Short mmCIF file of C-alpha atoms and ligand atoms in Angstrom, two decimals:
data_model
loop_
_atom_site.label_atom_id
_atom_site.label_comp_id
_atom_site.label_asym_id
_atom_site.label_seq_id
_atom_site.Cartn_x
_atom_site.Cartn_y
_atom_site.Cartn_z
CA UNK A 1 172.99 -89.28 173.92
CA UNK A 2 174.70 -86.33 174.18
CA UNK A 3 178.51 -86.83 175.10
CA UNK A 4 179.44 -85.57 179.33
CA UNK A 5 182.26 -84.00 180.10
CA UNK A 6 185.48 -86.37 181.08
CA UNK A 7 184.06 -86.97 184.44
CA UNK A 8 187.32 -90.26 184.96
CA UNK A 9 190.61 -89.10 183.15
CA UNK A 10 193.12 -91.61 181.89
CA UNK A 11 195.27 -89.88 184.76
CA UNK A 12 195.73 -86.06 185.92
CA UNK A 13 199.19 -85.71 186.93
CA UNK A 14 198.71 -82.57 188.80
CA UNK A 15 195.83 -84.61 191.44
CA UNK A 16 198.75 -87.18 191.72
CA UNK A 17 201.17 -85.21 192.91
CA UNK A 18 199.11 -82.76 195.19
CA UNK A 19 199.75 -84.86 198.24
CA UNK A 20 203.65 -84.51 197.64
CA UNK A 21 203.37 -80.39 196.75
CA UNK A 22 204.88 -79.83 200.29
CA UNK A 23 207.31 -81.81 200.38
CA UNK A 24 208.83 -81.77 196.81
CA UNK A 25 208.85 -77.61 197.33
CA UNK A 26 210.65 -78.38 200.22
CA UNK A 27 213.54 -80.85 198.37
CA UNK A 28 213.85 -78.67 194.95
CA UNK A 29 214.83 -76.43 197.73
CA UNK A 30 217.51 -78.21 199.25
CA UNK A 31 219.11 -78.97 195.89
CA UNK A 32 218.52 -75.63 194.58
CA UNK A 33 220.38 -73.96 198.16
CA UNK A 34 223.15 -77.01 198.24
CA UNK A 35 225.15 -75.50 195.05
CA UNK A 36 225.27 -79.44 194.06
CA UNK A 37 223.29 -79.57 190.41
CA UNK A 38 225.53 -82.44 189.30
CA UNK A 39 225.97 -85.92 191.12
CA UNK A 40 226.78 -85.57 194.85
CA UNK A 41 225.06 -86.23 197.98
CA UNK A 42 221.64 -86.64 196.68
CA UNK A 43 222.35 -88.96 193.89
CA UNK A 44 223.98 -90.88 196.65
CA UNK A 45 221.13 -90.82 198.69
CA UNK A 46 218.65 -92.27 196.13
CA UNK A 47 221.63 -94.86 195.14
CA UNK A 48 221.85 -96.83 198.76
CA UNK A 49 217.23 -95.80 198.99
CA UNK A 50 216.57 -97.33 195.83
CA UNK A 51 219.20 -100.32 196.51
CA UNK A 52 217.40 -100.52 199.78
CA UNK A 53 213.98 -100.99 198.35
CA UNK A 54 214.45 -103.59 195.92
CA UNK A 55 216.75 -105.08 198.39
CA UNK A 56 219.86 -105.39 195.92
CA UNK A 57 223.62 -104.25 197.13
CA UNK A 58 223.65 -101.66 193.95
CA UNK A 59 221.39 -99.26 192.44
CA UNK A 60 222.77 -96.48 190.02
CA UNK A 61 220.62 -93.34 189.22
CA UNK A 62 220.50 -92.38 185.18
CA UNK A 63 219.21 -90.37 182.34
CA UNK A 64 215.80 -92.65 182.03
CA UNK A 65 214.72 -95.51 181.50
CA UNK A 66 216.14 -96.57 177.77
CA UNK A 67 220.04 -95.35 179.11
CA UNK A 68 218.92 -97.68 182.11
CA UNK A 69 218.65 -100.87 179.76
CA UNK A 70 221.00 -98.80 177.00
CA UNK A 71 223.56 -98.97 179.58
CA UNK A 72 223.18 -102.39 181.32
CA UNK A 73 223.65 -103.97 177.68
CA UNK A 74 226.54 -101.53 176.86
CA UNK A 75 228.22 -102.55 180.59
CA UNK A 76 228.22 -106.12 179.35
CA UNK A 77 230.02 -105.57 176.21
CA UNK A 78 232.80 -103.46 178.40
CA UNK A 79 233.28 -106.19 180.01
CA UNK A 80 233.46 -108.71 177.58
CA UNK A 81 230.38 -110.71 178.17
CA UNK A 82 228.52 -109.69 175.52
CA UNK A 83 229.58 -108.65 171.83
CA UNK A 84 227.74 -106.89 168.78
CA UNK A 85 225.41 -109.44 166.44
CA UNK A 86 224.49 -111.27 169.93
CA UNK A 87 221.12 -112.30 170.14
CA UNK A 88 218.39 -111.10 172.87
CA UNK A 89 215.52 -112.76 173.36
CA UNK A 90 212.19 -110.08 173.94
CA UNK A 91 208.75 -110.07 174.01
CA UNK A 92 207.83 -108.00 170.70
CA UNK A 93 204.39 -106.21 171.96
CA UNK A 94 206.61 -103.70 174.84
CA UNK A 95 206.75 -99.96 174.27
CA UNK A 96 209.45 -99.21 171.82
CA UNK A 97 212.22 -98.82 174.42
CA UNK A 98 213.16 -102.09 174.90
CA UNK A 99 214.18 -103.19 171.38
CA UNK A 100 215.75 -99.99 170.64
CA UNK A 101 218.40 -100.58 173.25
CA UNK A 102 219.44 -103.34 172.03
CA UNK A 103 219.84 -102.27 169.23
CA UNK A 104 221.74 -99.15 170.07
CA UNK A 105 223.81 -101.70 171.56
CA UNK A 106 224.65 -103.35 168.60
CA UNK A 107 222.71 -106.56 169.57
CA UNK A 108 219.97 -107.78 168.01
CA UNK A 109 216.39 -108.34 169.08
CA UNK A 110 214.53 -111.44 168.45
CA UNK A 111 211.22 -110.66 168.87
CA UNK A 112 208.78 -113.48 170.13
CA UNK A 113 205.06 -113.21 170.72
CA UNK A 114 204.22 -113.10 174.62
CA UNK A 115 201.82 -115.74 176.42
CA UNK A 116 198.31 -114.87 175.84
CA UNK A 117 196.68 -114.58 179.09
CA UNK A 118 199.72 -112.37 181.36
CA UNK A 119 201.10 -110.74 178.41
CA UNK A 120 204.43 -111.33 179.18
CA UNK A 121 207.18 -113.50 177.89
CA UNK A 122 207.10 -117.08 178.40
CA UNK A 123 209.64 -120.45 178.64
CA UNK A 124 208.12 -121.28 175.01
CA UNK A 125 208.56 -118.02 173.72
CA UNK A 126 212.00 -118.38 174.66
CA UNK A 127 212.16 -121.97 173.39
CA UNK A 128 211.12 -120.12 170.22
CA UNK A 129 213.93 -117.70 170.10
CA UNK A 130 216.44 -119.08 171.11
CA UNK A 131 219.46 -120.45 168.31
CA UNK A 132 222.88 -120.41 168.88
CA UNK A 133 223.73 -116.84 169.08
CA UNK A 134 221.27 -116.38 172.04
CA UNK A 135 222.86 -115.28 175.12
CA UNK A 136 220.43 -112.84 176.78
CA UNK A 137 216.55 -112.20 177.34
CA UNK A 138 215.03 -109.20 178.41
CA UNK A 139 212.21 -110.25 180.55
CA UNK A 140 209.54 -106.83 180.53
CA UNK A 141 207.50 -106.95 183.68
CA UNK A 142 204.74 -105.69 181.08
CA UNK A 143 201.77 -103.33 182.39
CA UNK A 144 203.48 -104.18 185.95
CA UNK A 145 203.51 -108.22 185.99
CA UNK A 146 206.69 -109.92 186.96
CA UNK A 147 207.67 -111.43 184.32
CA UNK A 148 209.56 -114.42 185.85
CA UNK A 149 208.75 -118.64 186.74
CA UNK A 150 210.84 -121.18 187.63
CA UNK A 151 210.27 -122.59 184.01
CA UNK A 152 212.10 -119.46 183.24
CA UNK A 153 215.09 -119.69 185.21
CA UNK A 154 215.76 -123.10 184.23
CA UNK A 155 215.65 -122.38 180.85
CA UNK A 156 218.08 -119.17 181.56
CA UNK A 157 220.55 -121.27 183.60
CA UNK A 158 220.42 -124.51 181.39
CA UNK A 159 221.39 -121.98 178.38
CA UNK A 160 223.76 -119.92 180.27
CA UNK A 161 221.69 -116.13 179.48
CA UNK A 162 221.43 -112.86 180.43
CA UNK A 163 218.81 -112.06 182.25
CA UNK A 164 217.96 -108.25 181.97
CA UNK A 165 214.55 -106.81 183.26
CA UNK A 166 212.57 -104.29 181.58
CA UNK A 167 211.10 -102.69 185.63
CA UNK A 168 210.33 -99.50 183.58
CA UNK A 169 206.61 -100.48 184.65
CA UNK A 170 206.75 -102.69 188.02
CA UNK A 171 208.61 -100.52 190.73
CA UNK A 172 207.92 -102.92 193.78
CA UNK A 173 206.30 -105.85 192.45
CA UNK A 174 207.58 -109.35 193.52
CA UNK A 175 207.73 -112.79 192.31
CA UNK A 176 205.31 -115.27 192.94
CA UNK A 177 207.38 -118.39 192.43
CA UNK A 178 208.23 -120.50 195.22
CA UNK A 179 212.20 -120.49 196.02
CA UNK A 180 214.83 -119.04 195.46
CA UNK A 181 213.07 -116.15 193.26
CA UNK A 182 210.81 -116.28 196.57
CA UNK A 183 209.31 -112.67 196.46
CA UNK A 184 212.64 -110.97 194.90
CA UNK A 185 211.95 -107.44 193.97
CA UNK A 186 211.19 -106.51 190.56
CA UNK A 187 214.47 -105.73 188.46
CA UNK A 188 216.70 -107.77 191.33
CA UNK A 189 215.41 -111.04 190.64
CA UNK A 190 218.00 -111.72 186.75
CA UNK A 191 221.34 -110.10 186.57
CA UNK A 192 220.10 -106.52 185.78
CA UNK A 193 216.94 -104.10 186.15
CA UNK A 194 216.90 -101.32 184.29
CA UNK A 195 213.80 -98.92 185.82
CA UNK A 196 212.06 -95.76 184.47
CA UNK A 197 210.72 -92.48 186.58
CA UNK A 198 209.16 -90.70 183.78
CA UNK A 199 206.15 -88.97 184.89
CA UNK A 200 203.48 -91.14 184.28
CA UNK A 201 204.92 -94.51 185.60
CA UNK A 202 203.90 -95.59 189.02
CA UNK A 203 206.60 -93.83 191.06
CA UNK A 204 207.59 -90.26 188.80
CA UNK A 205 209.97 -88.16 188.54
CA UNK A 206 208.76 -84.16 187.38
CA UNK A 207 210.86 -85.01 184.36
CA UNK A 208 213.00 -88.02 183.01
CA UNK A 209 214.68 -90.63 185.23
CA UNK A 210 216.01 -94.01 185.56
CA UNK A 211 217.66 -96.26 187.39
CA UNK A 212 219.93 -99.70 187.11
CA UNK A 213 220.08 -102.19 190.24
CA UNK A 214 221.50 -105.02 190.26
CA UNK A 215 223.81 -107.64 192.19
CA UNK A 216 226.72 -107.54 190.30
CA UNK A 217 229.37 -105.03 191.29
CA UNK A 218 231.43 -105.13 188.22
CA UNK A 219 228.34 -104.53 186.29
CA UNK A 220 227.09 -101.85 188.44
CA UNK A 221 230.87 -100.15 188.38
CA UNK A 222 231.00 -100.61 184.53
CA UNK A 223 227.41 -98.88 184.53
CA UNK A 224 228.08 -96.14 186.78
CA UNK A 225 231.28 -95.59 184.86
CA UNK A 226 229.95 -95.66 181.12
CA UNK A 227 226.67 -92.88 182.55
CA UNK A 228 229.90 -90.73 183.43
CA UNK A 229 231.64 -90.46 180.06
CA UNK A 230 233.11 -93.67 181.08
CA UNK A 231 235.24 -91.67 183.92
CA UNK A 232 235.62 -93.77 186.79
CA UNK A 233 237.67 -90.86 188.26
CA UNK A 234 237.90 -87.53 187.79
CA UNK A 235 239.38 -86.87 184.14
CA UNK A 236 240.19 -90.72 183.93
CA UNK A 237 238.26 -92.43 181.43
CA UNK A 238 238.53 -96.04 181.30
CA UNK A 239 235.56 -96.26 178.58
CA UNK A 240 234.32 -94.46 175.63
CA UNK A 241 230.94 -93.53 177.55
CA UNK A 242 227.66 -91.33 177.77
CA UNK A 243 226.58 -88.50 179.19
CA UNK A 244 223.16 -90.54 181.01
CA UNK A 245 223.49 -89.41 184.61
CA UNK A 246 220.18 -88.79 187.20
CA UNK A 247 220.19 -84.87 188.11
CA UNK A 248 219.98 -83.75 191.64
CA UNK A 249 216.61 -81.97 191.65
CA UNK A 250 214.88 -85.62 190.00
CA UNK A 251 216.80 -87.78 192.41
CA UNK A 252 215.06 -85.04 195.26
CA UNK A 253 211.67 -85.28 193.55
CA UNK A 254 211.94 -88.73 193.64
CA UNK A 255 212.92 -89.61 196.58
CA UNK A 256 209.88 -87.67 198.03
CA UNK A 257 207.83 -91.01 196.77
CA UNK A 258 210.05 -93.74 197.05
CA UNK A 259 208.95 -94.39 200.53
CA UNK A 260 205.24 -94.44 199.17
CA UNK A 261 206.04 -97.31 196.91
CA UNK A 262 204.28 -99.74 198.62
CA UNK A 263 201.31 -97.70 199.57
CA UNK A 264 200.45 -96.11 195.74
CA UNK A 265 200.51 -99.99 194.48
CA UNK A 266 198.43 -101.19 197.01
CA UNK A 267 195.89 -98.62 196.20
CA UNK A 268 196.22 -99.61 192.62
CA UNK A 269 195.95 -103.61 193.24
CA UNK A 270 192.38 -102.17 195.21
CA UNK A 271 190.91 -100.49 192.20
CA UNK A 272 192.15 -103.59 189.68
CA UNK A 273 190.13 -105.88 192.28
CA UNK A 274 187.61 -103.38 192.45
CA UNK A 275 187.32 -103.88 188.33
CA UNK A 276 187.54 -107.44 189.00
CA UNK A 277 184.63 -107.78 191.08
CA UNK A 278 182.56 -105.54 188.98
CA UNK A 279 183.30 -105.61 185.55
CA UNK A 280 181.07 -108.18 183.90
CA UNK A 281 180.40 -107.74 180.16
CA UNK A 282 180.36 -110.84 177.41
CA UNK A 283 182.52 -108.66 175.05
CA UNK A 284 185.04 -108.05 177.90
CA UNK A 285 188.38 -109.85 178.46
CA UNK A 286 189.50 -108.90 181.49
CA UNK A 287 193.20 -109.28 182.58
CA UNK A 288 194.14 -112.01 185.30
CA UNK A 289 194.67 -111.35 188.39
CA UNK A 290 198.22 -112.00 190.10
CA UNK A 291 198.77 -115.01 191.99
CA UNK A 292 199.86 -112.79 195.50
CA UNK A 293 198.62 -108.93 195.61
CA UNK A 294 202.31 -107.87 194.93
CA UNK A 295 202.52 -109.93 191.89
CA UNK A 296 201.33 -107.42 189.71
CA UNK A 297 202.07 -103.39 190.17
CA UNK A 298 199.36 -102.38 188.44
CA UNK A 299 200.89 -99.84 186.29
CA UNK A 300 197.93 -100.19 183.68
CA UNK A 301 194.66 -102.01 183.49
CA UNK A 302 194.25 -103.57 180.48
CA UNK A 303 191.07 -105.16 179.15
CA UNK A 304 190.75 -106.19 175.05
CA UNK A 305 187.54 -106.28 172.87
CA UNK A 306 186.76 -107.93 169.71
CA UNK A 307 188.90 -105.58 166.70
CA UNK A 308 185.64 -104.52 164.71
CA UNK A 309 184.20 -103.41 168.23
CA UNK A 310 187.09 -101.72 170.01
CA UNK A 311 186.39 -97.97 168.73
CA UNK A 312 183.01 -97.95 169.42
CA UNK A 313 183.37 -99.35 172.59
CA UNK A 314 186.17 -96.41 173.29
CA UNK A 315 183.70 -93.95 172.01
CA UNK A 316 181.06 -95.19 174.09
CA UNK A 317 182.89 -95.07 177.52
CA UNK A 318 184.32 -91.53 176.64
CA UNK A 319 180.49 -90.39 176.25
CA UNK A 320 179.72 -91.49 179.27
CA UNK A 321 182.84 -89.56 181.09
CA UNK A 322 185.51 -92.27 180.88
CA UNK A 323 189.02 -91.16 179.40
CA UNK A 324 191.06 -94.77 178.19
CA UNK A 325 194.08 -95.37 176.09
CA UNK A 326 195.74 -97.81 174.46
CA UNK A 327 198.84 -99.34 175.22
CA UNK A 328 200.09 -99.80 172.60
CA UNK A 329 198.65 -98.99 169.09
CA UNK A 330 200.91 -100.61 166.86
CA UNK A 331 203.61 -102.82 167.79
CA UNK A 332 207.45 -101.91 167.49
CA UNK A 333 207.99 -104.15 164.52
CA UNK A 334 205.26 -102.21 162.55
CA UNK A 335 206.98 -99.19 163.26
CA UNK A 336 207.74 -97.15 160.37
CA UNK A 337 211.63 -97.13 161.62
CA UNK A 338 211.71 -100.90 161.03
CA UNK A 339 209.71 -101.54 158.18
CA UNK A 340 212.78 -102.06 156.12
CA UNK A 341 213.84 -105.35 159.17
CA UNK A 342 212.12 -107.95 157.57
CA UNK A 343 214.16 -111.06 159.85
CA UNK A 344 211.39 -111.51 162.52
CA UNK A 345 209.35 -114.82 163.12
CA UNK A 346 205.29 -114.02 162.42
CA UNK A 347 203.92 -112.43 165.52
CA UNK A 348 200.34 -112.79 165.28
CA UNK A 349 199.29 -112.44 169.05
CA UNK A 350 201.27 -109.27 169.57
CA UNK A 351 199.45 -107.97 166.24
CA UNK A 352 196.06 -108.76 167.29
CA UNK A 353 196.51 -107.89 170.88
CA UNK A 354 197.60 -104.32 169.42
CA UNK A 355 194.07 -104.09 168.00
CA UNK A 356 192.00 -105.44 171.21
CA UNK A 357 193.38 -103.93 174.13
CA UNK A 358 191.95 -101.29 176.38
CA UNK A 359 193.60 -99.32 179.31
CA UNK A 360 191.32 -98.45 182.28
CA UNK A 361 192.11 -95.14 184.51
CA UNK A 362 193.90 -96.88 187.16
CA UNK A 363 195.74 -93.58 189.18
CA UNK A 364 196.38 -91.80 191.15
CA UNK A 365 193.09 -89.77 190.26
CA UNK A 366 191.17 -92.99 190.00
CA UNK A 367 189.34 -94.04 193.38
CA UNK A 368 188.04 -97.35 194.26
CA UNK A 369 184.78 -95.97 193.81
CA UNK A 370 185.94 -94.64 190.26
CA UNK A 371 187.02 -98.20 189.13
CA UNK A 372 183.40 -99.63 190.51
CA UNK A 373 181.00 -97.02 188.81
CA UNK A 374 183.11 -97.09 185.08
CA UNK A 375 182.54 -100.90 185.97
CA UNK A 376 179.26 -99.95 185.96
CA UNK A 377 179.31 -98.22 182.76
CA UNK A 378 181.14 -100.93 181.15
CA UNK A 379 178.52 -103.40 181.75
CA UNK A 380 175.89 -100.95 180.10
CA UNK A 381 177.86 -101.08 176.80
CA UNK A 382 175.16 -102.07 174.64
CA UNK A 383 176.73 -103.64 171.56
CA UNK A 384 177.15 -107.13 172.57
C1 LIG B 401 208.46 -96.10 180.25
C2 LIG B 401 209.28 -97.43 179.83
C3 LIG B 401 210.45 -97.45 179.40
C4 LIG B 401 211.40 -96.69 179.27
O1 LIG B 401 211.46 -95.38 180.26
P1 LIG B 401 212.14 -93.95 179.64
O2 LIG B 401 212.26 -93.54 180.99
O3 LIG B 401 210.30 -93.37 178.99
O4 LIG B 401 213.11 -93.57 179.24
C5 LIG B 401 211.61 -98.92 178.63
N1 LIG B 401 210.49 -99.84 179.24
C6 LIG B 401 208.96 -99.45 179.42
C7 LIG B 401 208.57 -101.01 179.63
C8 LIG B 401 208.35 -99.04 179.55
O5 LIG B 401 207.21 -98.84 180.15
#
């Protein structure tokens, strides 16, 4: 079979940004003409709009998602709620940034296998990771699926754990839990949440950008100061801080897209529904559909196929014009930078998922009709 040119790209950011071009040009000119290139009204306006979107009182724009996570940990350190060596439970099957941030703050990541169906941290995982030194968890809302339920809430409360959310992939997602956390926005469920506006995220800047969201005013002030050299007012440094500020030009770009968050997420949901309805190949395991349409914002649509077949499956799709990706091919604990660290329990599921997962196109350059066509191509995969 002759290879076809790529008809279904994994993600074409040019296409994804097309409908925003005019508004982004205008917003960029506003910043250029303002003469204010660090901080100022553009960033303040972003902070207000981001907080409102998450129904949280505080949002602080920062340099990127990794720094957002790191600033939360550093913030709790300067406030005396965390100290060097404290343990933080984290799912092992996350993007490495989650784990790097814990380590950068001098804390100890305790890696645990996720739940097989949701691929997220579960109460069983937390139970496996708990020790006398556990002070918190990172609830990673992987692939856009909210990692939260009443069992997790109970175990965190019972053990007085800080709940830090890695909401980098989950902007606009909402908890499907009944009761206290009903419909809470991802990033505003726990004590503090970290967001990323990396260009490929559901809401992407034109470069690096991130945000911290929290209900805790004291933490918000600490994060704001830490991100700006530890300065609470001009030339007055209360902490030995960092430079992790959000650029006004990126704040302006994000502000163009932020009002469309629910719309772009609903479009992703429609593509996920199309995949779910139409993929019926016996060798392909589909992701769990969410309990509510907003519990998952489908940053990725990740299917699984057995280890020995994955390369062949991807090659078949590529020959039929479908570009795919792998999130993620090597788990963080198997990366060369962590080769010397052996202090983790066996992580068989994380290691198996890394060999079986395939991400299908689901971003703004993929239509619902594309998803149906891709499903038909998958169903014709000859090797069962
Ligand atoms: C993208 C991402 C990050 C890091 O965000 P950056 O803005 O790239 O630093 C952290 N965690 C997860 C789960 C991510 O997907």
